[in-house]
XYZ file of C-alpha atoms in Angstrom:
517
model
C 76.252 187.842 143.107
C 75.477 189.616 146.381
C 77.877 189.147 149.349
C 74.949 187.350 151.486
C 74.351 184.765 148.616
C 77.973 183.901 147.907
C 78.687 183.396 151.322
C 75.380 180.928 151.713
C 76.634 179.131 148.149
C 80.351 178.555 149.855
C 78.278 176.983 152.764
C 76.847 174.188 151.096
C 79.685 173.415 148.391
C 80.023 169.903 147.058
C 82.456 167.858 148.810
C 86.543 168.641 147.634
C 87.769 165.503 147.162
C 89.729 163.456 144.932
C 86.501 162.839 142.976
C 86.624 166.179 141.403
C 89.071 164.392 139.151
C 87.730 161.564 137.433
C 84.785 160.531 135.705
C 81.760 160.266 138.054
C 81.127 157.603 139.937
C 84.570 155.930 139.192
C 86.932 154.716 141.827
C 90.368 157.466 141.871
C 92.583 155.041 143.055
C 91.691 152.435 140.046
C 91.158 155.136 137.586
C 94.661 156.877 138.073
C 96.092 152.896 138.024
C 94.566 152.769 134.477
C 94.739 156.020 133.142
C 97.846 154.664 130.853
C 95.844 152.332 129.617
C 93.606 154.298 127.834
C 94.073 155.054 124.108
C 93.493 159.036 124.703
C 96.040 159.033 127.279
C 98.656 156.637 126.553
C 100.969 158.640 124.428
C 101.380 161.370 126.746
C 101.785 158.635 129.827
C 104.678 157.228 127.996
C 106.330 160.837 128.007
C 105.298 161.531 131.288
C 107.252 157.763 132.268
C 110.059 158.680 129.619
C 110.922 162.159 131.697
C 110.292 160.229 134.835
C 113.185 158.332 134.160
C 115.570 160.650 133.473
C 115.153 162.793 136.039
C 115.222 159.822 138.372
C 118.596 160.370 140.536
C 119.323 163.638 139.812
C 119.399 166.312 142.339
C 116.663 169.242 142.862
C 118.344 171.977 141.411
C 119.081 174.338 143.964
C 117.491 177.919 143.935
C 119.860 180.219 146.160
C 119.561 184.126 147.164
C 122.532 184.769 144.782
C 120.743 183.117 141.565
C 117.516 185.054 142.961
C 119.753 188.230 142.819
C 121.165 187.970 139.370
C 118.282 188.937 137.628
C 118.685 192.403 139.443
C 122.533 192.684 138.142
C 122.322 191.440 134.574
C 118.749 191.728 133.926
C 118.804 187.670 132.577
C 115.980 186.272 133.582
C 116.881 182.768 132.243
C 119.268 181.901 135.182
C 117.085 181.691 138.024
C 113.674 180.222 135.888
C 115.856 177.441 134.475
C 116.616 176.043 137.649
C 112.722 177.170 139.201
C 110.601 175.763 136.425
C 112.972 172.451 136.250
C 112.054 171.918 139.911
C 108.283 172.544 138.710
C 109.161 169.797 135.972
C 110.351 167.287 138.899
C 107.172 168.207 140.513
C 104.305 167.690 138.315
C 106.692 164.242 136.850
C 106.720 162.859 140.032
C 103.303 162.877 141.992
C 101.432 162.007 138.698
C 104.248 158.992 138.360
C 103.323 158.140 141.944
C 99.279 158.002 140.720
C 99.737 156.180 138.164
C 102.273 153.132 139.277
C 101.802 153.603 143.260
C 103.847 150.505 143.512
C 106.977 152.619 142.754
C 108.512 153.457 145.823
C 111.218 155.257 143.747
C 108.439 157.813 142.416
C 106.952 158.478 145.818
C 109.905 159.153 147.508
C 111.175 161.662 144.683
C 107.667 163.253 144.517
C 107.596 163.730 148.806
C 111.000 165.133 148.640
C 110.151 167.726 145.957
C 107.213 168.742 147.596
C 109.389 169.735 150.836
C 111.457 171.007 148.754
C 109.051 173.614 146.763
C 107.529 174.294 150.571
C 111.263 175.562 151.979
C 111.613 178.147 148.887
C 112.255 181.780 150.228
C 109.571 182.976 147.762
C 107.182 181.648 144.658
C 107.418 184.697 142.954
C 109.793 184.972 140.106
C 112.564 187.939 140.399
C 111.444 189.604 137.416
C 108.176 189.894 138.740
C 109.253 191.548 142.240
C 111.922 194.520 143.738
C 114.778 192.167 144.877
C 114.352 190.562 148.234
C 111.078 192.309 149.051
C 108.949 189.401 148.641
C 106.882 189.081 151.733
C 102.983 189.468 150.659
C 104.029 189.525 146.825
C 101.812 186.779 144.665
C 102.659 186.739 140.900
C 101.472 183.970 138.258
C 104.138 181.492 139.692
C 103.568 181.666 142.932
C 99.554 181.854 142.319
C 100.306 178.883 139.973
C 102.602 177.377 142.566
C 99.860 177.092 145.320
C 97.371 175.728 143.091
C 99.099 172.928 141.846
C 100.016 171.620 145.626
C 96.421 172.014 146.385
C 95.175 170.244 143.655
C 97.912 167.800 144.231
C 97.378 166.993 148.421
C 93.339 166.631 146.985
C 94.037 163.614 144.274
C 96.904 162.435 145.899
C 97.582 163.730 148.974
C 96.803 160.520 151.408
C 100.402 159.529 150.235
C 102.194 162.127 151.525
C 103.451 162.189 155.698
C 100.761 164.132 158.032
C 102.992 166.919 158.525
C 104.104 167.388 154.983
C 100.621 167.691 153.927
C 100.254 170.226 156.820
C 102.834 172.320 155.699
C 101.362 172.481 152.106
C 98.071 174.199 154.294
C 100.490 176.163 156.144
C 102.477 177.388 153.031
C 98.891 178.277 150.947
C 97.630 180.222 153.643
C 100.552 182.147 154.409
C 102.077 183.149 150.926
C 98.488 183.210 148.765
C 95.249 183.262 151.013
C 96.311 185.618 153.554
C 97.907 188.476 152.017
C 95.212 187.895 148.553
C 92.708 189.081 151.909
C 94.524 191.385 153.949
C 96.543 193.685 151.542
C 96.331 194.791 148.056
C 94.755 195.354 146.002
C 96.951 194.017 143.357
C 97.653 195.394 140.222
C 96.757 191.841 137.902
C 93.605 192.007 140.053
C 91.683 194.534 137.724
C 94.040 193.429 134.410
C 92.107 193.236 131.284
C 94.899 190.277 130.105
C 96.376 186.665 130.889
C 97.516 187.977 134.913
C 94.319 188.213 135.928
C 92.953 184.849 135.087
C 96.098 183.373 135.828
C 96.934 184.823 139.132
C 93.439 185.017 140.497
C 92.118 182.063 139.069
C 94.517 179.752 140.603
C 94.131 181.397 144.505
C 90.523 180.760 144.682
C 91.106 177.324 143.264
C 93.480 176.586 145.666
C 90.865 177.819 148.189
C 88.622 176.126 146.999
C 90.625 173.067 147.626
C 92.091 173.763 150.925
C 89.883 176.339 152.453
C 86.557 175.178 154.958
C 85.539 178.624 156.544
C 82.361 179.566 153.684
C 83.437 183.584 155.253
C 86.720 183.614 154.468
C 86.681 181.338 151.462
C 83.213 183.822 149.731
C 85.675 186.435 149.986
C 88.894 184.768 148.340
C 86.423 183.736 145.460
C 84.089 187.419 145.277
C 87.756 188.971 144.421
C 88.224 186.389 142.109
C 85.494 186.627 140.452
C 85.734 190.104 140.099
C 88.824 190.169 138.409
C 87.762 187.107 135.560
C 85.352 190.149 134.846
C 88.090 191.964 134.153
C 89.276 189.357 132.206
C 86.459 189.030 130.150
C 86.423 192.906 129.475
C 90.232 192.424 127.518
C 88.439 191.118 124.854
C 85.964 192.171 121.984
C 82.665 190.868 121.408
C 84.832 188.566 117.996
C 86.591 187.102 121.605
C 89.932 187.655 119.607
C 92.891 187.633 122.255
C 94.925 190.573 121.886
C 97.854 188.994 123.412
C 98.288 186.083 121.183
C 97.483 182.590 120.665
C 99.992 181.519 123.418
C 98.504 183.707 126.101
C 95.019 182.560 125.107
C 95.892 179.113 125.758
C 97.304 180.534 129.226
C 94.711 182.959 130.651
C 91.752 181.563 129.184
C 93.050 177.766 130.092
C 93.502 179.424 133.765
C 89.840 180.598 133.458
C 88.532 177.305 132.611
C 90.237 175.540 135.202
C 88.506 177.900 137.767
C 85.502 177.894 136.112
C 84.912 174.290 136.028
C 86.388 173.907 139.418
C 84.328 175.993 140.712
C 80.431 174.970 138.661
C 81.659 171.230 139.953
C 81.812 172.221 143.723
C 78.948 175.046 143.603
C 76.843 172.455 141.684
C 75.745 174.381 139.179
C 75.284 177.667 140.919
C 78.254 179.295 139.263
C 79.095 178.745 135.847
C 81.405 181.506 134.022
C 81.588 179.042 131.243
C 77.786 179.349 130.768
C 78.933 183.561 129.626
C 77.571 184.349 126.071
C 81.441 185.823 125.528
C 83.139 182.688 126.675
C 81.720 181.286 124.275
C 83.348 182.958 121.722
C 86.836 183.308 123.514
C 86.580 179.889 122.908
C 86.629 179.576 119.606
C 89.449 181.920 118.864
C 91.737 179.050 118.703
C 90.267 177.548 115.829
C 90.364 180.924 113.960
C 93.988 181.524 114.715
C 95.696 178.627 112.961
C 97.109 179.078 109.543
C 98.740 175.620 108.036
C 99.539 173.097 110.639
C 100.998 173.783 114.132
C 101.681 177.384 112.159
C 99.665 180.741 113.769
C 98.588 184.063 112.617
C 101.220 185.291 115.598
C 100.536 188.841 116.024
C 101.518 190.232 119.746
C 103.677 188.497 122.040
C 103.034 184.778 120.136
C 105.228 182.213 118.750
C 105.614 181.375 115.021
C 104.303 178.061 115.770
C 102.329 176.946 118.870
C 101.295 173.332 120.089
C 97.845 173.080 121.230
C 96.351 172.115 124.559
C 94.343 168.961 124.155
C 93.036 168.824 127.217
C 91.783 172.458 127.368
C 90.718 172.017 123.503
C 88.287 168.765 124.274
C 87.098 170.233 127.141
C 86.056 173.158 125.395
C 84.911 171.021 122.055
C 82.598 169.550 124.953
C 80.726 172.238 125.978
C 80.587 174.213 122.901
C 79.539 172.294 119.832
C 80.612 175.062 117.788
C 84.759 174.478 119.084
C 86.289 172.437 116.758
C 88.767 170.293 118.356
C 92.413 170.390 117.056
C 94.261 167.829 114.898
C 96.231 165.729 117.325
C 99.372 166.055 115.059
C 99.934 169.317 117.041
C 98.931 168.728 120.253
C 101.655 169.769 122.766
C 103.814 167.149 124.182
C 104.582 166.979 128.017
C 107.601 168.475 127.833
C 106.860 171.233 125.682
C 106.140 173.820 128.040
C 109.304 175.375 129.124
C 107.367 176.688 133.100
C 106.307 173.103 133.674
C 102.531 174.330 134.669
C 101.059 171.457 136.339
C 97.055 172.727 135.658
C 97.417 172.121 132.071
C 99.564 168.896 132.169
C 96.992 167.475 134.433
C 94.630 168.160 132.370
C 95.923 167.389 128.804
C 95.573 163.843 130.683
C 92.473 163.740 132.192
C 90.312 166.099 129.911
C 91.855 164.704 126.678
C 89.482 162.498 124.484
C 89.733 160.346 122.096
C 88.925 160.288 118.283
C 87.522 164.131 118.740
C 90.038 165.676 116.059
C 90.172 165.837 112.270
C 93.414 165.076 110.720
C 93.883 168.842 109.749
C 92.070 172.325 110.393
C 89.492 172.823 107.755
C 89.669 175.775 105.255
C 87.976 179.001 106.369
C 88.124 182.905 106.957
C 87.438 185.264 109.319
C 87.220 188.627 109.973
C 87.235 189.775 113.683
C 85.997 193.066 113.948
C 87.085 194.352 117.694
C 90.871 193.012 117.112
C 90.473 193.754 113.341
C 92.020 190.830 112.322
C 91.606 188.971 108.885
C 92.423 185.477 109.084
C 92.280 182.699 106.079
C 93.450 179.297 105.229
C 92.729 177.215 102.159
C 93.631 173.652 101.726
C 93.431 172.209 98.004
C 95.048 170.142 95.678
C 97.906 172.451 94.941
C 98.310 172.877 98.884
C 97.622 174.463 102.246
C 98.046 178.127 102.319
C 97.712 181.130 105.433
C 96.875 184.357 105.252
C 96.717 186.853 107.984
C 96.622 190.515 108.479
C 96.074 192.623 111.468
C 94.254 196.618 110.779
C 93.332 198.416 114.226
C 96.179 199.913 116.775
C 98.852 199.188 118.737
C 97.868 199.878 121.989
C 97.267 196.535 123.476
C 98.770 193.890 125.771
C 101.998 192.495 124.187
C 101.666 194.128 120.940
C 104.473 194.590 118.947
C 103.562 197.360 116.941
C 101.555 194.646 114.843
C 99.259 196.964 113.104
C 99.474 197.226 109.133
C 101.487 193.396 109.149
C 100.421 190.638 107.441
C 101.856 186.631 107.291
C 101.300 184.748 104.235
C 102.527 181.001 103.781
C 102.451 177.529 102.115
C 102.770 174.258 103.432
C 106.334 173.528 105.183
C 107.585 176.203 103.305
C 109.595 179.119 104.760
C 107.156 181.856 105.564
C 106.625 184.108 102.672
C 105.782 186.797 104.690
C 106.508 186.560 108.359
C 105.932 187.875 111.919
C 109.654 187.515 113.462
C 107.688 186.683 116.992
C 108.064 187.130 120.842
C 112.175 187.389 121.829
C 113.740 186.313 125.333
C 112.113 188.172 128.313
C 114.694 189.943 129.921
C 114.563 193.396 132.086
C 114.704 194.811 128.814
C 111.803 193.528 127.077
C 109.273 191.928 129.552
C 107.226 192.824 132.324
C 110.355 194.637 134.693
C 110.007 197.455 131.916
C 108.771 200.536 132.124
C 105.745 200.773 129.620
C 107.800 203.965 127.857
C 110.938 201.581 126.918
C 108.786 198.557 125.598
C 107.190 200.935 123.219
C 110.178 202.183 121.796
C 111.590 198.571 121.808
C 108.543 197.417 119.756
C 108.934 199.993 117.157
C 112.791 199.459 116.480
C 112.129 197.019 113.489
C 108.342 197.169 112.126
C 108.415 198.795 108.427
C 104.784 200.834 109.175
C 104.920 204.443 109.958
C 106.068 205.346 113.042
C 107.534 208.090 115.088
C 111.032 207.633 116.253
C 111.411 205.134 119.850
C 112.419 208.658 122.116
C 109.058 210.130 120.541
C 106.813 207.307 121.457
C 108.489 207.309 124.940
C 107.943 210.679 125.386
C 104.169 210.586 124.284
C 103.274 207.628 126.329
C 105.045 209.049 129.649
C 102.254 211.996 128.900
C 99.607 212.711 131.559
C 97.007 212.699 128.592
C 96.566 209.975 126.552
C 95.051 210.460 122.997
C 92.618 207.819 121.303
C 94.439 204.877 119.987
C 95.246 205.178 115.539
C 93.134 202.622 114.236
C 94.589 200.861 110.657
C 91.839 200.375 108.158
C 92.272 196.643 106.578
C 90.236 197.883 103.326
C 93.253 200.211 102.666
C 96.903 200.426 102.670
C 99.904 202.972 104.425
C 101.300 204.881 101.968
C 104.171 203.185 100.326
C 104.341 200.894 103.010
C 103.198 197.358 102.056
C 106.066 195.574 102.899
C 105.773 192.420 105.575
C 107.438 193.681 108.603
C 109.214 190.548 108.567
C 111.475 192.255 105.803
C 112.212 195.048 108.505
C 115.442 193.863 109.312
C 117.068 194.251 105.850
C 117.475 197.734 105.229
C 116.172 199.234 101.325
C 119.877 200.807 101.450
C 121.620 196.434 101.635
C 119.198 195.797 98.360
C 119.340 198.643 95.965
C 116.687 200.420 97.524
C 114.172 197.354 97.607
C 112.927 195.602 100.620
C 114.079 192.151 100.738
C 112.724 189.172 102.888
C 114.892 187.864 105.657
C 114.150 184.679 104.562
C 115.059 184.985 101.239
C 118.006 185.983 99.048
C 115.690 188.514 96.387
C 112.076 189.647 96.247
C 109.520 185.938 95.467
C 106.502 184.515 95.538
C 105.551 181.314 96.792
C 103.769 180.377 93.621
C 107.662 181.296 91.439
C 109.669 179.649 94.543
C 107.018 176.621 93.843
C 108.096 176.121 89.936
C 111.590 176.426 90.393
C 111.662 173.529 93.119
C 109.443 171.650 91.112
């Protein structure tokens, strides 16, 4: 879209209001009043209550220049995000608390003095993400994440809050996200083909969109953005696999879909990045990614098991006929996610409907070509079973030397085969470093053929960077068919045999089957 055009469409946007929250034509105050009520919504409204409660009289956890520093002297990144994403928890707990039961004064007061509290932080950013103290102009996902959910929270709610409070929250969006996203840069997550860019950008220019009258300043907070969910877009294959995992799927291409809808509802139409023939099939990648239960073909930087967004997934299921929804047995509970991300929590509430899920994922395969992942689950009379296997290469965002592994499993079983998963972030293993040293991390325990860690560093500090090895799945390494979930048990501990972690000699699930039986 031309510069001219984008600025007339930001000219004559649909009005921001809270009304960009409910069903249409319904009354905010009422529907927020009731929203317990429903029988989509009421489970998660009881935990949203339940962790209300407890965090009722206890204090904000204070975030000082010390615990900032730490991460810089012990490289723990733990110490400071505990206490940052437990103020996020307080956060989101307490202004939806306030929507719901406005007749607690308790819950209004607790949400207003949060709020103040967030707005006085020295920075948003996270100190893994930035060089010590030099914060001024820097926007990571947090703070990104940190301004959108304030905006989105002073539009449905914001009449509740004192005048000046709610001009601060203005104030603070401007100065730490609109401002500097305008003035300097680029950044780097603005032209990432992965999770940052959707994230990061994605939740500026829906904060703008929130806060943000002038149509001038405002087309050119969302042109940027919607530059870099091109970039986005361009991470993935035409199969609209995510390299990065199922978790980070849920992440940048939830973040995507809030903007997107966010921005089709106030640009009535004009825009629509949901309406993109790929987006499409990004969304169904979910559906392809689950092997028995809440249990995932976790290749890259992704969790052995992962809960699923409901709110993201119905929304999705809604626009797409071809999304199947998933069973509500694994849905993610509101305190599940450890960074407290209000966009998702808001909308596992407001997007989720009900009877849209089967009781479990229906058998299938798939083979997706771009990622080169084969992915299969069977559910019969003798059980539910998984099977995954990942061909291609290596070099992609979070992977963990993943090419040449497979995962089988059964049921509740103990994996058979198994991907030992994403580890603690720390300024070892994370995004604070260097690209060389995360290679050679990733490489320290996968049972494929690979040069040694201090050869892989050297080779990827080269100037020249040869064509990525691509893994056939049609044929096998030599000698190497062992699960790199084995990797950890050397052949020399069992008489020259690989041996599964999880188990004491060399099974199979159908022999571990008959002896329990």
């Amino acid at each position: 879209m031309e510069k001219a055009e984008l600025r007339g469409t930001m000219a004559r946007l649909a009005p921001a209001g809270p009304g960009l929250y409910v069903p249409e034509g319904a009354d905010p105050g009422r529907y927020w009043r009731t929203l317990a009520d429903s029988h989509a919504q009421a489970e998660t409204a009881r935990e949203i209550r339940a962790e209300g409660e407890r965090l009722l009289g206890k204090p904000i956890p204070a975030l000082t220049e010390e615990l900032f520093l730490s991460f810089a002297r012990t490289g723990v990144r733990l110490d400071y995000e505990r206490a940052y994403f437990a103020r996020r928890r307080r956060l989101n707990t307490f202004a939806l608390l306030s929507w719901m039961a406005p007749e607690r004064d308790d819950y209004l007061a607790a949400w207003t003095e949060t709020v103040e509290a967030v707005c006085a932080e020295a920075t948003w950013c996270l100190p893994a993400h930035v060089k010590g103290l030099e914060t001024d102009g820097e926007i990571d996902l947090f703070a990104a994440e940190t301004g959108f959910t304030l905006a989105e929270m002073l539009t449905i709610g914001g009449e509740r809050l004192p005048q000046a409070l709610r001009e601060r929250i203005a104030k603070e969006a401007e100065t730490r996200l609109f401002e500097p996203y305008l003035t300097r840069g680029p950044y780097g997550w603005e032209t990432a083909k992965h999770n940052w860019s959707a994230a990061c950008a994605g939740s500026v220019a829906s904060a703008a969109l929130l806060l943000m009258a002038d149509p001038d300043r405002l087309a050119g907070i969302v042109g940027k953005a919607l530059d870099s969910m091109a970039c986005y877009l361009a991470g993935f294959g035409e199969d609209g696999a995510c390299p990065e995992g199922l978790g980070y799927w849920n992440y940048g291409f939830g973040y995507y879909a809030y903007f997107a809808d966010l921005l089709r509802r106030r640009t009535r139409g004009e825009i629509d990045l949901l309406a993109v023939p790929k987006a499409r099939r990004i969304a169904q990648f979910q559906q392809r990614c689950y092997l028995v239960g809440d249990r995932t073909a976790n290749f890259s930087d992704a969790l052995p098991a992962c809960s699923a967004q409901i709110g993201l997934s119905d929304y999705l299921s809604g626009l797409y006929p071809e999304v199947e929804p998933p069973p509500r047995s694994i849905r993610a509970r509101y305190a599940d996610d450890a960074c407290s991300r209000f966009a998702p929590a808001l909308r596992n509430l407001i997007w989720a409907r009900p009877g849209e899920a089967a009781d479990a994922w229906p058998s299938g395969s798939w083979y997706l070509p771009d990622a080169a992942w084969l992915v299969s689950r069977h559910a019969g009379s003798e059980g539910r079973f998984g099977f995954a296997a990942k061909g291609g290469h290596n070099d992609e965002p979070h992977n963990h030397a993943d090419a040449g592994h497979f995962i089988l499993l059964a049921d509740d079983e103990p994996e058979f085969a198994a991907d030992l998963g994403s580890g603690e972030y720390t300024a070892k293993r994370g995004t604070a470093t260097p690209a060389t040293e995360r290679r050679a991390i990733r490489c320290q325990s996968w049972t494929g053929p690979c040069s040694n860690p201090a050869r892989i560093a050297r080779r990827s500090s080269s100037k020249r960077r040869r064509a990525p090895r691509r893994t056939c799945l049609r044929s096998s390494w030599p000698g190497r068919t062992a699960s790199r979930a084995c990797s950890r048990s050397s052949a020399a501990s069992s008489g020259g045999r690989r041996r599964c972690r999880r188990s004491s000699s060399p099974t199979t699930i159908a022999s571990r089957r008959r002896r329990s039986a």
